[in-house]
PDB file of C-alpha atoms and ligand atoms in Angstrom:
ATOM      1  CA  UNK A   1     -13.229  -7.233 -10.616  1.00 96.00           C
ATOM      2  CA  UNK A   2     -12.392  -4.592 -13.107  1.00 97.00           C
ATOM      3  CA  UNK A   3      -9.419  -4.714 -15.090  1.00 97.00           C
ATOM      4  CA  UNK A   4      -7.799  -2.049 -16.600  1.00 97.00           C
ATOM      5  CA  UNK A   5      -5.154  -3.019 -19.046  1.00 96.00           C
ATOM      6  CA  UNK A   6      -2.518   0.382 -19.371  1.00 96.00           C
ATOM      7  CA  UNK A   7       0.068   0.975 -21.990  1.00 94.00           C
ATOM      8  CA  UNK A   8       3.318   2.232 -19.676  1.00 96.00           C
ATOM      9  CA  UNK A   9       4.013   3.242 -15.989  1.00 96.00           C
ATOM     10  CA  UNK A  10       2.320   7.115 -17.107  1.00 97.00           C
ATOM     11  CA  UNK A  11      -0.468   5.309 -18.030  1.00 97.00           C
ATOM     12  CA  UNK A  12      -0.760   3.317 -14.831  1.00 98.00           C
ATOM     13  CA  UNK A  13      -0.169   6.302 -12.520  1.00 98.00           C
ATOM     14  CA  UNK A  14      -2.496   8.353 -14.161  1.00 98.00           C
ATOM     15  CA  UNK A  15      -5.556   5.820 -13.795  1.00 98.00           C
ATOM     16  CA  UNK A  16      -4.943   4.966 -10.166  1.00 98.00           C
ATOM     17  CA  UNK A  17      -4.464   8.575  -9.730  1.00 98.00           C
ATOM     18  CA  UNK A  18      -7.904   8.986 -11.331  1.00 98.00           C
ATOM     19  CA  UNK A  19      -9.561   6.945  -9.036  1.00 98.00           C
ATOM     20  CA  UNK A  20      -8.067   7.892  -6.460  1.00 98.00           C
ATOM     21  CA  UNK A  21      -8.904  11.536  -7.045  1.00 98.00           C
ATOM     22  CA  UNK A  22     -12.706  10.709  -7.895  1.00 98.00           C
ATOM     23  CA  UNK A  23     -13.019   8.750  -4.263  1.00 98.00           C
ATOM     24  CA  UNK A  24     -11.665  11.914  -2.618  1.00 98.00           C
ATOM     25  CA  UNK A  25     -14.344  14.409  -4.565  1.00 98.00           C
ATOM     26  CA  UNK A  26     -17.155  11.859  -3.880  1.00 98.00           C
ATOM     27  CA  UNK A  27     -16.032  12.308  -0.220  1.00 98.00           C
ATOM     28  CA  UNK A  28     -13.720  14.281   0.850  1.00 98.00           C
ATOM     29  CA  UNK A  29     -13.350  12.792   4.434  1.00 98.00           C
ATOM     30  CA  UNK A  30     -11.814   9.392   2.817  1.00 98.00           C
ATOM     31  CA  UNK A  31      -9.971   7.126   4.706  1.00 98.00           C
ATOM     32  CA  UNK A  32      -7.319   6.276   2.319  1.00 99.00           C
ATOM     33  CA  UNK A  33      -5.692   3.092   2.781  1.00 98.00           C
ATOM     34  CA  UNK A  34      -1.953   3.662   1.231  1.00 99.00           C
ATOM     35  CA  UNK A  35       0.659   1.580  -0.033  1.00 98.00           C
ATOM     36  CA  UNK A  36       5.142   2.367  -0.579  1.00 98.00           C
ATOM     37  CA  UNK A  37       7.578   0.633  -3.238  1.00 97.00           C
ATOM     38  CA  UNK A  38       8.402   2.012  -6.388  1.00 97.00           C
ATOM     39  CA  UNK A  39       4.660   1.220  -8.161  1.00 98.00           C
ATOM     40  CA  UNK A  40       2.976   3.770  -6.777  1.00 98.00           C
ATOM     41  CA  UNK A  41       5.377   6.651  -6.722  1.00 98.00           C
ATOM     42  CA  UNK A  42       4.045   8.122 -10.332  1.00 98.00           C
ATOM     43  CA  UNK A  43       0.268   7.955  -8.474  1.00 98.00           C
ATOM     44  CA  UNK A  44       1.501   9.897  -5.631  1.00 98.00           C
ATOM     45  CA  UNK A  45       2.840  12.563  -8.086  1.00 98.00           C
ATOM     46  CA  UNK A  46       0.160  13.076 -10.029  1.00 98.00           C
ATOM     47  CA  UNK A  47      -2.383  13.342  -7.391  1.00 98.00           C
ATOM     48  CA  UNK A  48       0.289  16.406  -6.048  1.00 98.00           C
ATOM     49  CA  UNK A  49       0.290  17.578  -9.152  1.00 98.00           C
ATOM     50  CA  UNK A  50      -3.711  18.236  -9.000  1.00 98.00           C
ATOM     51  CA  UNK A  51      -3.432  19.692  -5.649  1.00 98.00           C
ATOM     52  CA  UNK A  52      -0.824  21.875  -6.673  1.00 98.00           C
ATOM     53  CA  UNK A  53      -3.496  23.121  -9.420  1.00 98.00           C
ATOM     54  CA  UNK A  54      -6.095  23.303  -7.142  1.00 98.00           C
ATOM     55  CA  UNK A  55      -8.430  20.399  -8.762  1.00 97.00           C
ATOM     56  CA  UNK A  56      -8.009  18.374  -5.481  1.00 98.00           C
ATOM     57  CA  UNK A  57      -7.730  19.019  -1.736  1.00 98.00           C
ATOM     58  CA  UNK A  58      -6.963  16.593   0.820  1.00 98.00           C
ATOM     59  CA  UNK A  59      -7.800  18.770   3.613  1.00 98.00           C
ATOM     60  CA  UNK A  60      -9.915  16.518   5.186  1.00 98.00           C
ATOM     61  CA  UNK A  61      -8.465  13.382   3.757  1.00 98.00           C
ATOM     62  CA  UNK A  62      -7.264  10.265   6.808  1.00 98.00           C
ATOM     63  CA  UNK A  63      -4.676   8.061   5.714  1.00 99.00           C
ATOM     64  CA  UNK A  64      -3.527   4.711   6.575  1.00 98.00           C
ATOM     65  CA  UNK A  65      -0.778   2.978   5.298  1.00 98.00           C
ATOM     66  CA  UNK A  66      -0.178  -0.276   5.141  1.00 98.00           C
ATOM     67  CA  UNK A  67       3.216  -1.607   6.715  1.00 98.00           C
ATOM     68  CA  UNK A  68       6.623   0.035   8.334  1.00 98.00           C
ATOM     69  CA  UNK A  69       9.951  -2.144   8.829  1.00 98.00           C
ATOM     70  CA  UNK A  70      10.956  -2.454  12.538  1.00 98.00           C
ATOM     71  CA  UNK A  71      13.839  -0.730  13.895  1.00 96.00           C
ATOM     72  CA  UNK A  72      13.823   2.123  10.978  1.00 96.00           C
ATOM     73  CA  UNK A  73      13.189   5.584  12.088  1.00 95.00           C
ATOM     74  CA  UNK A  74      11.144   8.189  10.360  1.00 94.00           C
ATOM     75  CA  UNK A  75      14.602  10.015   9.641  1.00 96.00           C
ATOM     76  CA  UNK A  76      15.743   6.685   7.925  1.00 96.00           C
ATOM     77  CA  UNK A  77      15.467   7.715   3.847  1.00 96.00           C
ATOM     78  CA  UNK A  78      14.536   3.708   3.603  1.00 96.00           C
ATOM     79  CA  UNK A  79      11.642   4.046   6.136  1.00 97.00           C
ATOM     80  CA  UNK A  80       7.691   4.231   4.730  1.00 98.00           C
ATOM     81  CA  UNK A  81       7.006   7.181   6.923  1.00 98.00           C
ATOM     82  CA  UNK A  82      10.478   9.007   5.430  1.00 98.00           C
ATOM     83  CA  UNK A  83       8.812   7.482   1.558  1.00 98.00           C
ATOM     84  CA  UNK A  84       5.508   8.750   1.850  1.00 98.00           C
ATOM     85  CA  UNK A  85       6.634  12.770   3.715  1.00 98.00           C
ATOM     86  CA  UNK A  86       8.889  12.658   0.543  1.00 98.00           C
ATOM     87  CA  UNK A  87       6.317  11.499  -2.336  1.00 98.00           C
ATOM     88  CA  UNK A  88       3.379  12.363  -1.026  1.00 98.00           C
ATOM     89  CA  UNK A  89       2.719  13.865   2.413  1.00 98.00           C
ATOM     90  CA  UNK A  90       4.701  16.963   2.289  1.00 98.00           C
ATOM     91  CA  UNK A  91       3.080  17.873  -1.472  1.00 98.00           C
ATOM     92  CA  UNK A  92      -0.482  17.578  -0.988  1.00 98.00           C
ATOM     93  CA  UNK A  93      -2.530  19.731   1.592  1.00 98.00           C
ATOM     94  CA  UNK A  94      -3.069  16.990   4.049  1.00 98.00           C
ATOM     95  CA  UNK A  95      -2.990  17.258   8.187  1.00 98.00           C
ATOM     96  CA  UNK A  96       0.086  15.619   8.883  1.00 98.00           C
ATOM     97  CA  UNK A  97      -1.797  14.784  12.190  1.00 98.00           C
ATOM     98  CA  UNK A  98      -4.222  12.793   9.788  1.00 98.00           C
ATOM     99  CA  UNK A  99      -1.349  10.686   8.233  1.00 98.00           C
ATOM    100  CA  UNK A 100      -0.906   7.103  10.148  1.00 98.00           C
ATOM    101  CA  UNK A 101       1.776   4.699   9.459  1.00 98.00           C
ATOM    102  CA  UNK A 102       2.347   1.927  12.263  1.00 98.00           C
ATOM    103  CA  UNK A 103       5.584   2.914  14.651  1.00 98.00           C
ATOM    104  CA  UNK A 104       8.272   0.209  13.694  1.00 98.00           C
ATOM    105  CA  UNK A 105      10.413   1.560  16.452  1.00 98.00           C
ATOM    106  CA  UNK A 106       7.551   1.189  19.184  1.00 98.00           C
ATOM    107  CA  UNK A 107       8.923  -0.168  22.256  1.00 97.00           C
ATOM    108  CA  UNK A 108       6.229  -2.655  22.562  1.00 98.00           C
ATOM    109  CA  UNK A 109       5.004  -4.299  19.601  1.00 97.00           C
ATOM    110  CA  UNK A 110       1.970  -6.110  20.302  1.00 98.00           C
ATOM    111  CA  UNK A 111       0.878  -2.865  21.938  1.00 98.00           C
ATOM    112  CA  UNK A 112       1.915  -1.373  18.616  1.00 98.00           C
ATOM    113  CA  UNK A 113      -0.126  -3.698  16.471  1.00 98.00           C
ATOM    114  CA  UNK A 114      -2.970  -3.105  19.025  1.00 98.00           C
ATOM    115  CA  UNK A 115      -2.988   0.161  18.802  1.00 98.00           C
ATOM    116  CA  UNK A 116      -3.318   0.511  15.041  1.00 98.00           C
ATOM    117  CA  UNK A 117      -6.087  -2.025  14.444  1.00 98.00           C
ATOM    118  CA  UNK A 118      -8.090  -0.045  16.716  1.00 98.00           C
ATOM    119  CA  UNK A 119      -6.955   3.114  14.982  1.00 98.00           C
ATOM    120  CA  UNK A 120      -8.802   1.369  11.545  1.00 98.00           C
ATOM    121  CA  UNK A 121     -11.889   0.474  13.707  1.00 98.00           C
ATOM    122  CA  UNK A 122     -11.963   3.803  14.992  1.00 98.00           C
ATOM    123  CA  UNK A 123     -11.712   5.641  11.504  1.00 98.00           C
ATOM    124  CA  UNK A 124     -14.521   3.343  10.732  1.00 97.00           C
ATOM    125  CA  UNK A 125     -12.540   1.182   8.576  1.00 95.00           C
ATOM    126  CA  UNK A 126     -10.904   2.215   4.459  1.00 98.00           C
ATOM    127  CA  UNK A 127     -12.620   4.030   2.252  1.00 98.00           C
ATOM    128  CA  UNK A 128     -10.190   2.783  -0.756  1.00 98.00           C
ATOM    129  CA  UNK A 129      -7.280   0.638  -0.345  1.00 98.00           C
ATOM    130  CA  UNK A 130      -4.503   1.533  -3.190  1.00 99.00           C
ATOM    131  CA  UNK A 131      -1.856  -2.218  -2.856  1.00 98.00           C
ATOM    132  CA  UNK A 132       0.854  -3.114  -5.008  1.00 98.00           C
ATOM    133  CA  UNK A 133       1.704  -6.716  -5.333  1.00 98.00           C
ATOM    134  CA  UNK A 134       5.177  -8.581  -4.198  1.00 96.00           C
ATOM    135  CA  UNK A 135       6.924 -10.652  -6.585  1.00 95.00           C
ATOM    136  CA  UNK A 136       6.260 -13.415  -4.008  1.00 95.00           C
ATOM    137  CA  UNK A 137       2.367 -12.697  -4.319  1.00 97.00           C
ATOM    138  CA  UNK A 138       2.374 -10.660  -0.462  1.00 97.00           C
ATOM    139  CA  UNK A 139       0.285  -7.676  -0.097  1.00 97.00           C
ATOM    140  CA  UNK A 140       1.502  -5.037   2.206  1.00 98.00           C
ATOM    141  CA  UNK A 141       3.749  -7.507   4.186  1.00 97.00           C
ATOM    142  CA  UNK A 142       1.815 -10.136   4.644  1.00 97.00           C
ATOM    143  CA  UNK A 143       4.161 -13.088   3.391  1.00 95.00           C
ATOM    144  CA  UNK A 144       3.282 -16.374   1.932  1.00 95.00           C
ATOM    145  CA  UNK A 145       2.542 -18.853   4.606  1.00 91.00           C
ATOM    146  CA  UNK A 146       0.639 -21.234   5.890  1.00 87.00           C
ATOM    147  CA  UNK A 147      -2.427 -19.085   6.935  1.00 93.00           C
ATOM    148  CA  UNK A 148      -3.772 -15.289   6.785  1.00 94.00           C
ATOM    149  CA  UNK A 149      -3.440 -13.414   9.747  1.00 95.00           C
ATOM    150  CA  UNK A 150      -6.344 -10.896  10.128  1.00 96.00           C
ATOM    151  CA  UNK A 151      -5.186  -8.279  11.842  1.00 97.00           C
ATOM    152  CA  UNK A 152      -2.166  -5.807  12.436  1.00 98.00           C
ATOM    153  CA  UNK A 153       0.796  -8.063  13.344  1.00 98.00           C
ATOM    154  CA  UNK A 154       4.606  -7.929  13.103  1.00 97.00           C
ATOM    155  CA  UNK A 155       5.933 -10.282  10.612  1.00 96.00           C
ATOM    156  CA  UNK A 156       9.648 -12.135   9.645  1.00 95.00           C
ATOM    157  CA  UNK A 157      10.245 -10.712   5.782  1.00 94.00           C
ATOM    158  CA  UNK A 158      10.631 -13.428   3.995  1.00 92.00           C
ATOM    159  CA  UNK A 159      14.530 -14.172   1.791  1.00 91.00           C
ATOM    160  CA  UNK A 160      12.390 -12.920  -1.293  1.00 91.00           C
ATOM    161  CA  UNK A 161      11.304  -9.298   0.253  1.00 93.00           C
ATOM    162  CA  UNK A 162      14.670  -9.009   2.164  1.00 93.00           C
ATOM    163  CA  UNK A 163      16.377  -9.474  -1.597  1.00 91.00           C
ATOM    164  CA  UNK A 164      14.020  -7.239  -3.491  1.00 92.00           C
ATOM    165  CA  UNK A 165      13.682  -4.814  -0.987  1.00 93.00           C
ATOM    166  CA  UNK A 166      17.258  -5.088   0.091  1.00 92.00           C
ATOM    167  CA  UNK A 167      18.278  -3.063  -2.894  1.00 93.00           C
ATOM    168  CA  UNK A 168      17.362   0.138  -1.753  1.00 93.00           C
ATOM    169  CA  UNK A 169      19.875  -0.238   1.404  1.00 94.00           C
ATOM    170  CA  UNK A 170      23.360   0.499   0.401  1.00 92.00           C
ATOM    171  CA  UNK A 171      24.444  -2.500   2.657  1.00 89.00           C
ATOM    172  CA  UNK A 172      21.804  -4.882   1.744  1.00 86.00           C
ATOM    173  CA  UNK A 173      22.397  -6.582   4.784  1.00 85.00           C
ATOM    174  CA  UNK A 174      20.956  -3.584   6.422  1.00 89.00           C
ATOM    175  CA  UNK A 175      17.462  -4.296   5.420  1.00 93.00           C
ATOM    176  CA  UNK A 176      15.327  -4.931   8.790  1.00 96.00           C
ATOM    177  CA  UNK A 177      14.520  -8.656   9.332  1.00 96.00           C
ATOM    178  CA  UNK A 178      10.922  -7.518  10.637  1.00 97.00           C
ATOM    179  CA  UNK A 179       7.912  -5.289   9.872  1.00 97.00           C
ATOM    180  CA  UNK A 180       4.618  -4.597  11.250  1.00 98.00           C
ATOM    181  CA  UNK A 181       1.673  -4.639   8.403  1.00 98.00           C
ATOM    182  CA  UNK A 182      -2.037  -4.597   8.337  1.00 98.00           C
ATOM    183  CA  UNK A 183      -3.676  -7.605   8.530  1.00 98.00           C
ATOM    184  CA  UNK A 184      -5.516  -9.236   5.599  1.00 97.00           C
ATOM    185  CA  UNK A 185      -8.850  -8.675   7.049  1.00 97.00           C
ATOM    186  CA  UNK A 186      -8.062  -5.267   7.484  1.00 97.00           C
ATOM    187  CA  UNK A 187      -7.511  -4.979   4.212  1.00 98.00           C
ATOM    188  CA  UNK A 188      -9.810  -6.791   2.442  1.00 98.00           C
ATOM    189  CA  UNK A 189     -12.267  -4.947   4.219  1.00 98.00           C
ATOM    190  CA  UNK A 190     -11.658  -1.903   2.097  1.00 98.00           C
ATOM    191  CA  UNK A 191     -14.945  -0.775   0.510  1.00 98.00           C
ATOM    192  CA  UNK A 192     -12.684  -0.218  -2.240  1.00 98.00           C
ATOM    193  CA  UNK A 193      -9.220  -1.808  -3.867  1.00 98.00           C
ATOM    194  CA  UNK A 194      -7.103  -0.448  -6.093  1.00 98.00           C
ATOM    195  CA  UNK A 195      -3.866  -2.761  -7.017  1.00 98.00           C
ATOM    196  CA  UNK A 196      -1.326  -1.460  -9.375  1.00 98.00           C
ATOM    197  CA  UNK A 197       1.022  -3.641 -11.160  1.00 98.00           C
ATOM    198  CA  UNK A 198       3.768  -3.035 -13.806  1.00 97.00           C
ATOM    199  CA  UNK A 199       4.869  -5.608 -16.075  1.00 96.00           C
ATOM    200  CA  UNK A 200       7.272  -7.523 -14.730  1.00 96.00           C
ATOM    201  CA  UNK A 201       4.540  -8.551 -11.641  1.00 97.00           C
ATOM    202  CA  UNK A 202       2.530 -10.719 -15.005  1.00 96.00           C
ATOM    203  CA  UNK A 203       3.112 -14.151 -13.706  1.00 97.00           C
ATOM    204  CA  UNK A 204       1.964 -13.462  -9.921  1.00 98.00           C
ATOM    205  CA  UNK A 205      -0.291 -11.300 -10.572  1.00 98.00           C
ATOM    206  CA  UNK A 206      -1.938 -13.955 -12.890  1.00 97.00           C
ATOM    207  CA  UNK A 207      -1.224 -16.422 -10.382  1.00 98.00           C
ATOM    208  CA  UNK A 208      -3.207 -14.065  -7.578  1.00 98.00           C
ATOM    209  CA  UNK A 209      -6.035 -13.623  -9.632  1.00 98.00           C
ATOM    210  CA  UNK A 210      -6.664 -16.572 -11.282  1.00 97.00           C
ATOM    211  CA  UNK A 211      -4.947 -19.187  -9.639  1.00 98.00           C
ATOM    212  CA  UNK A 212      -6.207 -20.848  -6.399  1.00 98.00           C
ATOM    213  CA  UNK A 213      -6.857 -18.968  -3.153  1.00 98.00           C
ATOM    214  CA  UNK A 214      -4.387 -19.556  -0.727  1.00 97.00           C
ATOM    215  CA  UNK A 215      -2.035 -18.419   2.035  1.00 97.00           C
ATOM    216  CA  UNK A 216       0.802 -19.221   0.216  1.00 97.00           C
ATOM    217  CA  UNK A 217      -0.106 -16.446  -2.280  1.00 98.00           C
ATOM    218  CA  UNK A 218      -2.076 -13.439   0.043  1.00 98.00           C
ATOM    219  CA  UNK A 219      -2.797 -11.530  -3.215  1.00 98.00           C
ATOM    220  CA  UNK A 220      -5.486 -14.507  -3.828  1.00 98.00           C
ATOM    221  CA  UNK A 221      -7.485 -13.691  -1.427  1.00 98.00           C
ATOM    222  CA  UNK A 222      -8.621 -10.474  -3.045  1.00 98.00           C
ATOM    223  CA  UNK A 223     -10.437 -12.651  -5.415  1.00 98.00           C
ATOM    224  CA  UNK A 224     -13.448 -12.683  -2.624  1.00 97.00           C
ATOM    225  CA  UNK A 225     -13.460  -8.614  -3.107  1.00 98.00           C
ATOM    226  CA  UNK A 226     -16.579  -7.198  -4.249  1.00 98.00           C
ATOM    227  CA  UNK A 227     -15.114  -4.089  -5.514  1.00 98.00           C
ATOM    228  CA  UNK A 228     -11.740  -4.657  -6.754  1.00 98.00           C
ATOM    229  CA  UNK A 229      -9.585  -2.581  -9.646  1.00 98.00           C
ATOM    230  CA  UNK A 230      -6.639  -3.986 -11.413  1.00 98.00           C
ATOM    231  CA  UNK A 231      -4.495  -1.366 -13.147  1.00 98.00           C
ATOM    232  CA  UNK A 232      -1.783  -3.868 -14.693  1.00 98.00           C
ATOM    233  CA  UNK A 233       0.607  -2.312 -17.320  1.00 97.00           C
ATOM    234  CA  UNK A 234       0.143  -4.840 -19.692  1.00 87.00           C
ATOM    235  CA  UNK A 235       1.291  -3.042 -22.711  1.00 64.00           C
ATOM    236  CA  UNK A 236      -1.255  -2.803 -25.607  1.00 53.00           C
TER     237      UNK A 236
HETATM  238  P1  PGA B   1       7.101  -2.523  -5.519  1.00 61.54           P
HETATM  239  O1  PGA B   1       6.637  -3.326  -4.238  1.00 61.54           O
HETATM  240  O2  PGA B   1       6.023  -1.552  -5.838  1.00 61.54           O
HETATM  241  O3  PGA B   1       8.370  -1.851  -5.109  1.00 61.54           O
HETATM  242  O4  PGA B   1       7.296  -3.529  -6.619  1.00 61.54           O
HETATM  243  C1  PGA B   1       5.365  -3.879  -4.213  1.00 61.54           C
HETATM  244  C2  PGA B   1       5.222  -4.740  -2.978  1.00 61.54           C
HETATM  245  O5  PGA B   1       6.224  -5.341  -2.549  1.00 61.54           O
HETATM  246  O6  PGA B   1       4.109  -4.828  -2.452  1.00 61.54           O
END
């Protein structure tokens, strides 16, 4: 594991973005693995930021992110697809027809979960995996319980997600009860990881990383990854 201790949120953004960038110039067919919330928003604009002034191009770039909430759709400001057009997507010189999120409004599920574990098979699995971390230690949505899933399943958010997440819903009690994520073999095998945390994720992030590897915290398991990066804004 390599951990990379930033100053501020800037800071943080700008080395994810960094690594991010260097994975696309290395290859510039990646299959990015992508991740919503508020850590990774600075990334996203600073990686538009070097398309816009020509240093990058993610013409050829796949990308698959990580979760969706059921029942949201793409129109819904609070859905991932509606997060990542916004901060990413409609910035950067990407295919939309190369941009993947799992369909939270899909009429059948399993099919839906199906569908989009083949889709990572097919792609030939993630180049580099960017997470972020839940308070409760989950990792895209995969919750704390009493054993991983491995592949792309729909999941009950747990009273901790609803209430953290329920903030950006005017009616909090509008936040979906379900999502569909990525499974944790699917993400763990990544080639690459990159998690970002800010400050106030210290304790679980510890906790992940150091602590024992378990269910109850999915972030642990990323302990077994060969080839992980910790960006943590640990202040200096
Ligand atoms: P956040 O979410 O970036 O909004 O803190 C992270 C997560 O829940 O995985």
């Amino acid at each position: 594991m390599k951990f990379l201790q930033v100053a501020d949120k800037q800071d943080m953004a700008r080395k994810a973005a960094g690594i991010i960038a260097a994975q696309v110039l290395l290859k510039n067919d990646s299959v990015l693995g992508l991740a919503t919330g508020a850590t990774p928003v600075g990334a996203y604009g600073q990686l538009a930021k070097w398309c816009r002034e020509g240093e990058i191009s993610f013409r050829d770039v796949i990308t698959v992110n990580l979760d969706e909430y059921c029942g949201l759709p793409e129109t819904s400001p609070q859905s991932y697809r509606y997060y990542m057009n916004e901060n990413f997507f409609n910035q950067i010189d990407i295919d939309p027809a190369n941009t993947h999120l799992p369909d939270g409004m899909a009429a059948d599920m399993d099919a839906e979960c199906s569908r989009y574990s083949a889709l990572i098979r097919s792609l030939g699995g993630i180049d580099l995996q960017l997470l972020g971390i839940g308070m409760n230690g989950h990792i895209g949505f995969n919750e704390p319980k009493a054993h991983f899933v491995m592949d792309t399943h729909t999941v009950a958010l747990s009273e901790n997600t609803r209430e953290v997440n329920g903030v950006y819903f005017e009616n909090p009690a509008d936040m979906p009860t379900h999502a569909v994520t990525m499974g944790m073999r699917e993400i763990l095998q990544a080639k690459r990881i990159v998690l970002m945390a800010g400050k106030e994720k210290e304790a679980i992030l510890h906790r992940a990383l150091e602590g024992e590897v378990t269910p109850e915290v999915p972030a642990s398991l990323l302990q077994l990854h060969p080839r992980l990066t910790v960006v943590f804004e640990g202040g200096k």
